Amino acid sequence: MNKHKIAIIGSGPAGYSAAIYTSRAEIETVIYAGKEPGGQLTKTTEIENYPGGLGLTGPELMAKMGEQASKFGAVIKWEEAEDLDKLREEYDGVIIATGASPRLMGVGEEKYYGKGFSTCAVCDAAFYKGKTVYVVGGGDAAIEDTMALTKFASQVTLLVRRDELRASKAMQKKVLDNPEVKIMWETELVGIKGDERVEKLELRIKNQELREVKAEGLFFAIGHIPATKWLEGSGVELDKKGYIKNGVVGGVSWAKGYPTMTAIPGVVAAGDCVDYRYRQAVTAAGMGVMAALDMEKWLESK
Ligand code: NDP
C-alpha cells in the first residue's frame, strides 16, 4: 500500500504536535513552516505554563518541538503555502495550523516583548508581582487579562479608547465596581519609553491632553488576527473575524466523527486559527493532536 502523504501548514504548537502524531503514524508529513517559524511562542521568553517546559524559553521549546517532529520523519519546508487547491492536488490531506497574531498598535511595542510588554496576560501575569501595569483594550479578553493581573500586580489600570467597553455585560461587571482596577476612559496609548524595559507610557486623554505615567508592565488585549487570509474563497468556511470554522469551536460538526474537519473533506484545522477563546500553546498543541488523529482516521476510511 502506498504511504499517505499530508501537508501541515504552520509550525506553532498545533502544527508541530500534529506532525509528531502523523509522522509516528507513518504518514508522510511535510510541514510548511511559514513566515514566522515557531509561531507566537518565539516572541516570549521564559515558559512557565507549558507542562514540562519549565526552564525553557519560547524559542527553545519551539525548536525542540520541530526536532521531535523531524526525528520521526516529518520534513520541514521553510516556506509558506498559499494555494489550498494546489496542496489538495499534491497531498492526500491538509492540516491547517497557521495560528493568529495579536493585534499591535505600532507605538514601538515590539522592542519590549518580554521586557515589560506582553500580549498574553494569562501567560505572563505571574511575572508582574507587586508591579504597576496597564492593559490596553475593552473587549472580553481585556477584562479577563485585567482580572488575571489583579492577582499579582499592585496596580492595574485599563486603558479604554472609547467611553464604553465592548465586553459582555457580565464581564464588564467584574471591573466596573472593582476597587482594585482603575479605568482610564477615552485614553489612547501613543508611546512607550524605557531603555531596557518598559518604564513610562505616553497617553493621550480625550484626544487632547498628553500625560506620561510610570509603568512596569504593558499588556495589549486588542484582538487577534487569524492567519487565514490565504483561505478566502478556498471553500474553507471562515467566521466574520476570519477564524476557521470546524466542529471543535462553534459546535458545528461538518463531518460526523471528525470534529476538526473544516467545510472541505480532508482539510482539518487546529490551534489559534480556529480558537479565539483559549489561545494557549498547550490548547493549540492539544487541538493539533486531535486534527492529526482525525486525519489518520479519515485517510484510513478512504
Ligand atoms: P474584541 O475584538 O472583542 O475586542 C477588542 C477590543 O480592543 C475592543 O474593545 C477594541 O475597542 C479594542 N481595540 C482594538 N484596537 C484598538 C486600538 N488600536 N487601541 C485601543 N483599543 C483597541 O477582541 P477580544 O480579544 O477581546 O475578544 C475576541 C473574542 O473572544 C470575542 O468574541 C470575545 O467575546 C471572546 N472572548 C471571550 C472571553 C470570555 O467570554 N471569557 C474571554 C476572551 C475572549 P473598540 O471597542 O473601541 O472597538
CSV table of C-alpha atoms and ligand atoms in Angstrom, one decimal:
chain,number,residue,atom,x,y,z
A,1,MET,CA,0.0,0.0,0.0
A,2,ASN,CA,1.3,3.5,-0.8
A,3,LYS,CA,2.0,5.7,2.1
A,4,HIS,CA,-0.4,8.5,2.6
A,5,LYS,CA,1.1,12.0,2.2
A,6,ILE,CA,-0.1,15.1,4.0
A,7,ALA,CA,0.8,18.7,4.4
A,8,ILE,CA,0.7,20.6,7.6
A,9,ILE,CA,0.6,24.4,7.2
A,10,GLY,CA,2.1,26.2,10.2
A,11,SER,CA,4.9,25.4,12.7
A,12,GLY,CA,3.5,26.6,16.0
A,13,PRO,CA,2.5,24.2,18.8
A,14,ALA,CA,-0.6,23.0,16.8
A,15,GLY,CA,1.4,22.2,13.6
A,16,TYR,CA,4.3,20.5,15.3
A,17,SER,CA,2.2,18.4,17.6
A,18,ALA,CA,0.1,17.3,14.7
A,19,ALA,CA,3.3,16.4,12.8
A,20,ILE,CA,4.7,14.3,15.7
A,21,TYR,CA,1.5,12.3,15.6
A,22,THR,CA,1.1,11.9,11.8
A,23,SER,CA,4.8,11.1,11.2
A,24,ARG,CA,4.7,8.5,14.1
A,25,ALA,CA,1.7,7.0,12.4
A,26,GLU,CA,3.9,6.6,9.3
A,27,ILE,CA,2.0,9.1,7.2
A,28,GLU,CA,4.5,11.1,5.1
A,29,THR,CA,4.3,14.5,6.6
A,30,VAL,CA,5.5,17.8,5.1
A,31,ILE,CA,5.4,20.9,7.2
A,32,TYR,CA,5.2,24.4,5.6
A,33,ALA,CA,6.8,26.4,8.4
A,34,GLY,CA,5.7,29.8,7.1
A,35,LYS,CA,6.9,33.3,7.6
A,36,GLU,CA,7.3,33.1,11.3
A,37,PRO,CA,8.5,29.6,12.1
A,38,GLY,CA,7.6,28.5,15.6
A,39,GLY,CA,4.7,31.0,15.9
A,40,GLN,CA,3.9,33.2,18.8
A,41,LEU,CA,5.9,31.4,21.4
A,42,THR,CA,9.1,32.5,19.6
A,43,LYS,CA,8.2,36.0,20.9
A,44,THR,CA,8.2,35.1,24.6
A,45,THR,CA,11.0,34.5,27.0
A,46,GLU,CA,10.6,32.1,30.0
A,47,ILE,CA,8.0,29.4,29.8
A,48,GLU,CA,6.0,28.6,33.0
A,49,ASN,CA,2.7,27.3,31.7
A,50,TYR,CA,3.6,24.6,29.2
A,51,PRO,CA,3.8,21.2,31.0
A,52,GLY,CA,7.4,20.1,31.0
A,53,GLY,CA,8.5,23.4,29.6
A,54,LEU,CA,9.8,25.0,32.8
A,55,GLY,CA,13.3,26.3,32.4
A,56,LEU,CA,13.0,26.7,28.6
A,57,THR,CA,12.5,29.8,26.6
A,58,GLY,CA,9.7,30.1,24.0
A,59,PRO,CA,12.2,29.7,21.0
A,60,GLU,CA,13.9,26.7,22.7
A,61,LEU,CA,10.6,25.0,23.3
A,62,MET,CA,9.6,25.5,19.6
A,63,ALA,CA,13.0,24.3,18.4
A,64,LYS,CA,12.5,21.1,20.5
A,65,MET,CA,9.1,20.5,19.0
A,66,GLY,CA,10.5,20.9,15.5
A,67,GLU,CA,13.3,18.5,16.3
A,68,GLN,CA,10.8,16.0,17.7
A,69,ALA,CA,8.7,16.1,14.5
A,70,SER,CA,11.8,15.8,12.3
A,71,LYS,CA,13.0,12.8,14.3
A,72,PHE,CA,10.0,10.8,13.2
A,73,GLY,CA,10.4,11.8,9.6
A,74,ALA,CA,8.4,15.0,9.2
A,75,VAL,CA,10.0,17.2,6.5
A,76,ILE,CA,10.1,20.9,7.3
A,77,LYS,CA,9.9,23.3,4.3
A,78,TRP,CA,10.9,26.8,5.3
A,79,GLU,CA,8.3,28.3,3.0
A,80,GLU,CA,4.7,29.5,3.0
A,81,ALA,CA,1.7,27.7,1.5
A,82,GLU,CA,-0.5,29.9,-0.4
A,83,ASP,CA,-2.8,27.8,-2.6
A,84,LEU,CA,-5.1,25.2,-0.9
A,85,ASP,CA,-6.3,23.8,-4.2
A,86,LYS,CA,-2.7,23.1,-5.3
A,87,LEU,CA,-2.0,21.5,-1.9
A,88,ARG,CA,-5.0,19.2,-2.2
A,89,GLU,CA,-3.8,18.0,-5.6
A,90,GLU,CA,-0.4,17.3,-4.2
A,91,TYR,CA,-1.3,15.7,-0.9
A,92,ASP,CA,-3.9,13.3,0.4
A,93,GLY,CA,-4.9,15.6,3.3
A,94,VAL,CA,-4.1,19.0,4.7
A,95,ILE,CA,-3.9,20.2,8.3
A,96,ILE,CA,-4.2,23.9,8.7
A,97,ALA,CA,-2.5,25.3,11.8
A,98,THR,CA,-1.5,28.8,10.7
A,99,GLY,CA,-2.2,30.5,14.1
A,100,ALA,CA,-3.1,34.1,14.7
A,101,SER,CA,-1.1,37.2,15.6
A,102,PRO,CA,-2.0,39.6,18.4
A,103,ARG,CA,-3.1,42.9,17.0
A,104,LEU,CA,-0.4,45.5,17.6
A,105,MET,CA,-0.5,49.3,17.7
A,106,GLY,CA,2.8,50.3,16.2
A,107,VAL,CA,3.9,52.6,19.1
A,108,GLY,CA,7.3,50.9,19.4
A,109,GLU,CA,5.9,47.9,21.5
A,110,GLU,CA,7.7,45.2,19.7
A,111,LYS,CA,11.1,46.1,21.1
A,112,TYR,CA,9.7,45.5,24.6
A,113,TYR,CA,8.4,41.9,24.0
A,114,GLY,CA,9.3,40.0,27.2
A,115,LYS,CA,10.7,43.2,28.7
A,116,GLY,CA,7.6,44.6,30.2
A,117,PHE,CA,5.4,44.2,27.2
A,118,SER,CA,3.2,41.2,26.6
A,119,THR,CA,0.1,40.2,24.6
A,120,CYS,CA,-0.8,37.4,26.9
A,121,ALA,CA,-1.7,38.2,30.5
A,122,VAL,CA,-2.9,34.7,31.2
A,123,CYS,CA,0.7,33.6,30.3
A,124,ASP,CA,2.7,36.3,31.9
A,125,ALA,CA,0.7,37.9,34.8
A,126,ALA,CA,2.8,36.0,37.4
A,127,PHE,CA,5.9,37.8,36.3
A,128,TYR,CA,4.4,41.1,37.5
A,129,LYS,CA,4.0,40.6,41.2
A,130,GLY,CA,3.8,43.9,43.0
A,131,LYS,CA,4.2,45.9,39.8
A,132,THR,CA,2.3,48.8,38.2
A,133,VAL,CA,0.7,47.6,35.0
A,134,TYR,CA,-1.5,48.8,32.2
A,135,VAL,CA,-3.8,46.9,29.9
A,136,VAL,CA,-5.0,48.3,26.6
A,137,GLY,CA,-8.4,47.1,25.3
A,138,GLY,CA,-12.1,47.0,26.0
A,139,GLY,CA,-13.3,43.5,25.0
A,140,ASP,CA,-13.8,40.3,27.0
A,141,ALA,CA,-10.1,39.5,26.6
A,142,ALA,CA,-9.0,42.8,28.1
A,143,ILE,CA,-11.3,42.2,31.2
A,144,GLU,CA,-10.0,38.7,31.5
A,145,ASP,CA,-6.4,39.9,31.3
A,146,THR,CA,-7.1,42.7,33.8
A,147,MET,CA,-8.6,40.2,36.3
A,148,ALA,CA,-5.7,37.8,35.8
A,149,LEU,CA,-3.3,40.7,36.6
A,150,THR,CA,-5.1,41.9,39.8
A,151,LYS,CA,-4.0,38.6,41.4
A,152,PHE,CA,-0.3,39.7,41.1
A,153,ALA,CA,0.2,43.3,40.2
A,154,SER,CA,-0.1,46.1,42.9
A,155,GLN,CA,-1.9,48.4,40.5
A,156,VAL,CA,-3.8,47.6,37.3
A,157,THR,CA,-5.1,50.3,35.0
A,158,LEU,CA,-7.3,49.6,32.0
A,159,LEU,CA,-6.8,52.0,29.1
A,160,VAL,CA,-10.0,52.2,27.0
A,161,ARG,CA,-10.1,54.2,23.8
A,162,ARG,CA,-13.8,54.9,23.9
A,163,ASP,CA,-16.2,55.9,26.7
A,164,GLU,CA,-17.6,52.4,26.9
A,165,LEU,CA,-16.4,48.8,26.9
A,166,ARG,CA,-17.1,46.3,24.2
A,167,ALA,CA,-17.1,43.4,26.6
A,168,SER,CA,-20.2,41.5,27.6
A,169,LYS,CA,-22.2,43.0,30.5
A,170,ALA,CA,-21.2,40.1,32.8
A,171,MET,CA,-17.6,40.6,32.1
A,172,GLN,CA,-17.9,44.4,32.4
A,173,LYS,CA,-19.3,44.0,35.9
A,174,LYS,CA,-16.0,42.4,37.0
A,175,VAL,CA,-14.1,45.6,36.5
A,176,LEU,CA,-16.6,48.4,36.8
A,177,ASP,CA,-17.1,48.1,40.5
A,178,ASN,CA,-13.7,46.7,41.3
A,179,PRO,CA,-11.7,48.9,43.6
A,180,GLU,CA,-8.5,47.1,42.5
A,181,VAL,CA,-8.9,48.2,38.9
A,182,LYS,CA,-8.6,51.7,37.6
A,183,ILE,CA,-10.1,52.5,34.3
A,184,MET,CA,-9.0,55.5,32.1
A,185,TRP,CA,-11.7,56.2,29.5
A,186,GLU,CA,-11.1,57.7,26.1
A,187,THR,CA,-7.4,57.2,26.6
A,188,GLU,CA,-5.0,56.3,23.8
A,189,LEU,CA,-1.5,54.9,24.2
A,190,VAL,CA,0.8,56.9,21.9
A,191,GLY,CA,4.3,56.0,23.0
A,192,ILE,CA,6.4,53.8,25.3
A,193,LYS,CA,9.7,54.9,27.0
A,194,GLY,CA,12.4,52.8,28.7
A,195,ASP,CA,16.0,51.8,28.0
A,196,GLU,CA,16.0,48.1,28.7
A,197,ARG,CA,12.4,47.6,29.8
A,198,VAL,CA,9.1,49.5,29.8
A,199,GLU,CA,9.4,52.4,32.2
A,200,LYS,CA,6.9,55.0,31.0
A,201,LEU,CA,3.8,55.3,28.8
A,202,GLU,CA,2.7,58.3,26.9
A,203,LEU,CA,-1.1,58.6,26.9
A,204,ARG,CA,-3.4,61.0,25.1
A,205,ILE,CA,-6.5,61.6,27.0
A,206,LYS,CA,-9.8,62.7,25.4
A,207,ASN,CA,-8.0,63.5,22.2
A,208,GLN,CA,-6.0,66.3,23.7
A,209,GLU,CA,-4.1,66.2,27.0
A,210,LEU,CA,-0.8,64.2,26.8
A,211,ARG,CA,0.2,62.5,30.0
A,212,GLU,CA,3.3,60.4,30.9
A,213,VAL,CA,2.8,57.7,33.5
A,214,LYS,CA,5.2,55.3,35.2
A,215,ALA,CA,4.6,51.7,34.2
A,216,GLU,CA,6.4,48.4,34.8
A,217,GLY,CA,4.2,46.3,32.6
A,218,LEU,CA,2.1,46.8,29.5
A,219,PHE,CA,-0.4,44.3,28.1
A,220,PHE,CA,-2.3,44.5,24.8
A,221,ALA,CA,-5.7,42.8,24.6
A,222,ILE,CA,-6.9,44.5,21.4
A,223,GLY,CA,-7.8,41.4,19.5
A,224,HIS,CA,-6.0,38.9,17.3
A,225,ILE,CA,-5.8,38.4,13.6
A,226,PRO,CA,-6.1,34.8,12.4
A,227,ALA,CA,-3.6,33.9,9.6
A,228,THR,CA,-6.4,32.8,7.2
A,229,LYS,CA,-6.4,35.4,4.5
A,230,TRP,CA,-5.0,32.9,2.1
A,231,LEU,CA,-8.1,30.7,2.6
A,232,GLU,CA,-10.6,33.3,1.4
A,233,GLY,CA,-12.6,31.8,-1.4
A,234,SER,CA,-11.0,28.4,-0.9
A,235,GLY,CA,-14.1,26.7,0.4
A,236,VAL,CA,-12.9,26.5,4.0
A,237,GLU,CA,-15.6,28.4,5.9
A,238,LEU,CA,-14.4,31.3,8.0
A,239,ASP,CA,-16.4,33.3,10.6
A,240,LYS,CA,-16.8,37.1,10.3
A,241,LYS,CA,-13.5,37.7,12.0
A,242,GLY,CA,-11.6,35.2,9.8
A,243,TYR,CA,-11.4,32.3,12.2
A,244,ILE,CA,-11.8,28.9,10.6
A,245,LYS,CA,-15.0,27.1,11.4
A,246,ASN,CA,-14.6,23.5,12.5
A,247,GLY,CA,-16.5,21.2,14.8
A,248,VAL,CA,-14.5,21.9,17.9
A,249,VAL,CA,-15.1,25.7,18.1
A,250,GLY,CA,-18.5,26.8,17.1
A,251,GLY,CA,-20.0,23.4,17.9
A,252,VAL,CA,-20.5,22.6,14.3
A,253,SER,CA,-19.6,19.1,13.2
A,254,TRP,CA,-19.3,19.1,9.5
A,255,ALA,CA,-18.3,15.6,9.1
A,256,LYS,CA,-19.6,13.3,11.8
A,257,GLY,CA,-16.8,11.7,13.8
A,258,TYR,CA,-14.2,14.3,12.7
A,259,PRO,CA,-14.5,17.3,15.0
A,260,THR,CA,-11.6,19.2,13.5
A,261,MET,CA,-12.7,18.8,9.9
A,262,THR,CA,-13.3,22.1,8.0
A,263,ALA,CA,-16.0,22.5,5.4
A,264,ILE,CA,-13.7,20.7,2.9
A,265,PRO,CA,-13.3,16.9,3.5
A,266,GLY,CA,-9.7,16.0,4.1
A,267,VAL,CA,-8.8,19.5,5.3
A,268,VAL,CA,-8.7,19.8,9.1
A,269,ALA,CA,-7.8,22.8,11.2
A,270,ALA,CA,-6.4,23.3,14.7
A,271,GLY,CA,-5.0,25.9,17.0
A,272,ASP,CA,-5.3,29.7,17.1
A,273,CYS,CA,-6.5,30.0,13.5
A,274,VAL,CA,-9.7,28.2,14.8
A,275,ASP,CA,-9.7,29.1,18.5
A,276,TYR,CA,-10.3,32.7,19.5
A,277,ARG,CA,-11.0,31.8,23.1
A,278,TYR,CA,-8.3,29.8,24.9
A,279,ARG,CA,-5.3,30.7,22.7
A,280,GLN,CA,-2.7,28.8,24.8
A,281,ALA,CA,0.2,26.9,23.4
A,282,VAL,CA,-1.0,23.8,25.3
A,283,THR,CA,-4.5,24.0,24.0
A,284,ALA,CA,-3.2,24.6,20.4
A,285,ALA,CA,-1.0,21.6,20.8
A,286,GLY,CA,-3.9,19.5,22.0
A,287,MET,CA,-6.1,20.5,19.1
A,288,GLY,CA,-3.2,19.8,16.8
A,289,VAL,CA,-3.2,16.2,18.1
A,290,MET,CA,-7.0,16.0,17.6
A,291,ALA,CA,-6.5,17.1,14.0
A,292,ALA,CA,-3.8,14.5,13.4
A,293,LEU,CA,-5.9,11.7,14.8
A,294,ASP,CA,-8.9,12.9,12.7
A,295,MET,CA,-6.7,13.0,9.7
A,296,GLU,CA,-5.3,9.5,10.3
A,297,LYS,CA,-8.8,8.1,10.7
A,298,TRP,CA,-10.1,9.9,7.7
A,299,LEU,CA,-7.2,8.6,5.5
A,300,GLU,CA,-7.8,5.1,6.7
A,301,SER,CA,-11.5,5.3,5.8
A,302,LYS,CA,-10.8,6.3,2.2
B,1,NDP,P1,-12.6,42.1,20.6
B,1,NDP,O1,-12.5,42.4,19.2
B,1,NDP,O2,-13.9,41.7,21.2
B,1,NDP,O3,-12.2,43.5,21.4
B,1,NDP,C1,-11.1,44.2,21.1
B,1,NDP,C2,-11.1,45.5,22.0
B,1,NDP,O4,-9.8,46.1,21.7
B,1,NDP,C3,-12.2,46.4,21.7
B,1,NDP,O5,-12.6,47.0,22.9
B,1,NDP,C4,-11.5,47.5,20.8
B,1,NDP,O6,-12.0,48.8,21.0
B,1,NDP,C5,-10.1,47.5,21.4
B,1,NDP,N1,-9.1,47.9,20.4
B,1,NDP,C6,-8.9,47.5,19.2
B,1,NDP,N2,-7.9,48.1,18.6
B,1,NDP,C7,-7.5,49.1,19.5
B,1,NDP,C8,-6.5,50.1,19.5
B,1,NDP,N3,-5.7,50.2,18.4
B,1,NDP,N4,-6.4,50.8,20.6
B,1,NDP,C9,-7.1,50.7,21.7
B,1,NDP,N5,-8.1,49.7,21.7
B,1,NDP,C10,-8.3,48.9,20.7
B,1,NDP,O7,-11.4,41.1,21.0
B,1,NDP,P2,-11.1,40.2,22.2
B,1,NDP,O8,-9.8,39.7,22.0
B,1,NDP,O9,-11.4,40.9,23.5
B,1,NDP,O10,-12.2,39.0,22.1
B,1,NDP,C11,-12.2,38.2,20.9
B,1,NDP,C12,-13.3,37.2,21.0
B,1,NDP,O11,-13.1,36.3,22.1
B,1,NDP,C13,-14.6,37.9,21.4
B,1,NDP,O12,-15.7,37.2,20.6
B,1,NDP,C14,-14.8,37.7,22.8
B,1,NDP,O13,-16.1,37.7,23.2
B,1,NDP,C15,-14.2,36.3,23.0
B,1,NDP,N6,-13.6,36.1,24.4
B,1,NDP,C16,-14.4,35.7,25.4
B,1,NDP,C17,-14.0,35.5,26.6
B,1,NDP,C18,-14.9,35.1,27.7
B,1,NDP,O14,-16.1,35.1,27.5
B,1,NDP,N7,-14.4,34.7,28.9
B,1,NDP,C19,-12.6,35.8,27.0
B,1,NDP,C20,-11.8,36.3,25.9
B,1,NDP,C21,-12.3,36.5,24.7
B,1,NDP,P3,-13.4,49.2,20.5
B,1,NDP,O15,-14.5,48.6,21.4
B,1,NDP,O16,-13.4,50.7,20.5
B,1,NDP,O17,-13.5,48.7,19.1
